[in-house]
């Protein structure tokens, strides 16, 4: 799935994709961003728009 244009994807779908990839193989957000050639800051900002933030201790985006 193409994630390079983050602003075109529905943020809820993006959240599901990103959390699944984090759960299934990426060690952390930086690894995921490098693997998928994404700007991690842009990804964090996009998901913050719907109230989700990355939590390193559980390696996923959660509300709050």
Coordinates of C-alpha atoms in Angstrom, one line a residue:
X1 CA 0.0 0.0 0.0
X2 CA 1.3 3.4 -0.9
X3 CA 1.7 5.6 2.2
X4 CA 4.0 8.3 0.7
X5 CA 1.2 10.9 0.4
X6 CA -0.1 10.8 4.0
X7 CA -2.7 13.6 3.5
X8 CA -4.6 11.6 0.9
X9 CA -5.3 8.7 3.2
X10 CA -8.2 8.6 5.6
X11 CA -6.5 9.0 9.0
X12 CA -8.4 6.1 10.6
X13 CA -7.2 3.8 7.8
X14 CA -3.7 5.2 8.1
X15 CA -3.8 4.5 11.9
X16 CA -4.8 0.9 11.3
X17 CA -2.1 0.3 8.7
X18 CA 0.7 1.9 10.8
X19 CA -0.2 0.1 14.0
X20 CA -0.4 -3.2 12.2
X21 CA 3.0 -2.7 10.7
X22 CA 4.5 -1.6 14.0
X23 CA 3.0 -4.7 15.7
X24 CA 4.1 -7.2 13.0
X25 CA 7.7 -6.2 12.5
X26 CA 8.9 -2.7 12.9
X27 CA 11.0 -2.2 16.1
X28 CA 9.9 1.4 16.5
X29 CA 8.5 4.4 14.6
X30 CA 11.9 5.4 13.3
X31 CA 12.4 1.9 11.8
X32 CA 8.9 2.0 10.2
X33 CA 9.5 5.4 8.7
X34 CA 12.9 4.3 7.3
X35 CA 11.4 1.1 5.9
X36 CA 8.5 2.8 4.2
X37 CA 10.4 5.9 3.3
X38 CA 8.1 8.2 5.3
X39 CA 8.6 11.4 7.2
X40 CA 8.0 10.2 10.8
X41 CA 7.1 13.8 11.9
X42 CA 4.5 14.2 9.2
X43 CA 3.1 10.8 10.1
X44 CA 2.9 11.8 13.8
X45 CA 1.3 15.1 12.9
X46 CA -1.3 13.4 10.7
X47 CA -2.4 11.0 13.4
X48 CA -2.3 13.7 16.0
X49 CA -5.1 15.4 14.0
X50 CA -7.4 12.6 15.1
X51 CA -6.0 12.4 18.7
X52 CA -3.5 9.6 18.4
X53 CA 0.1 9.8 19.5
X54 CA 3.0 7.4 19.3
X55 CA 3.9 5.6 22.5
X56 CA 7.4 4.1 22.4
X57 CA 6.8 1.8 25.4
X58 CA 4.1 -0.1 23.6
X59 CA 5.3 0.7 20.0
X60 CA 1.9 1.9 18.7
X61 CA -0.2 5.0 18.3
X62 CA -2.8 5.4 21.0
X63 CA -5.4 8.0 21.8
X64 CA -4.2 10.7 24.1

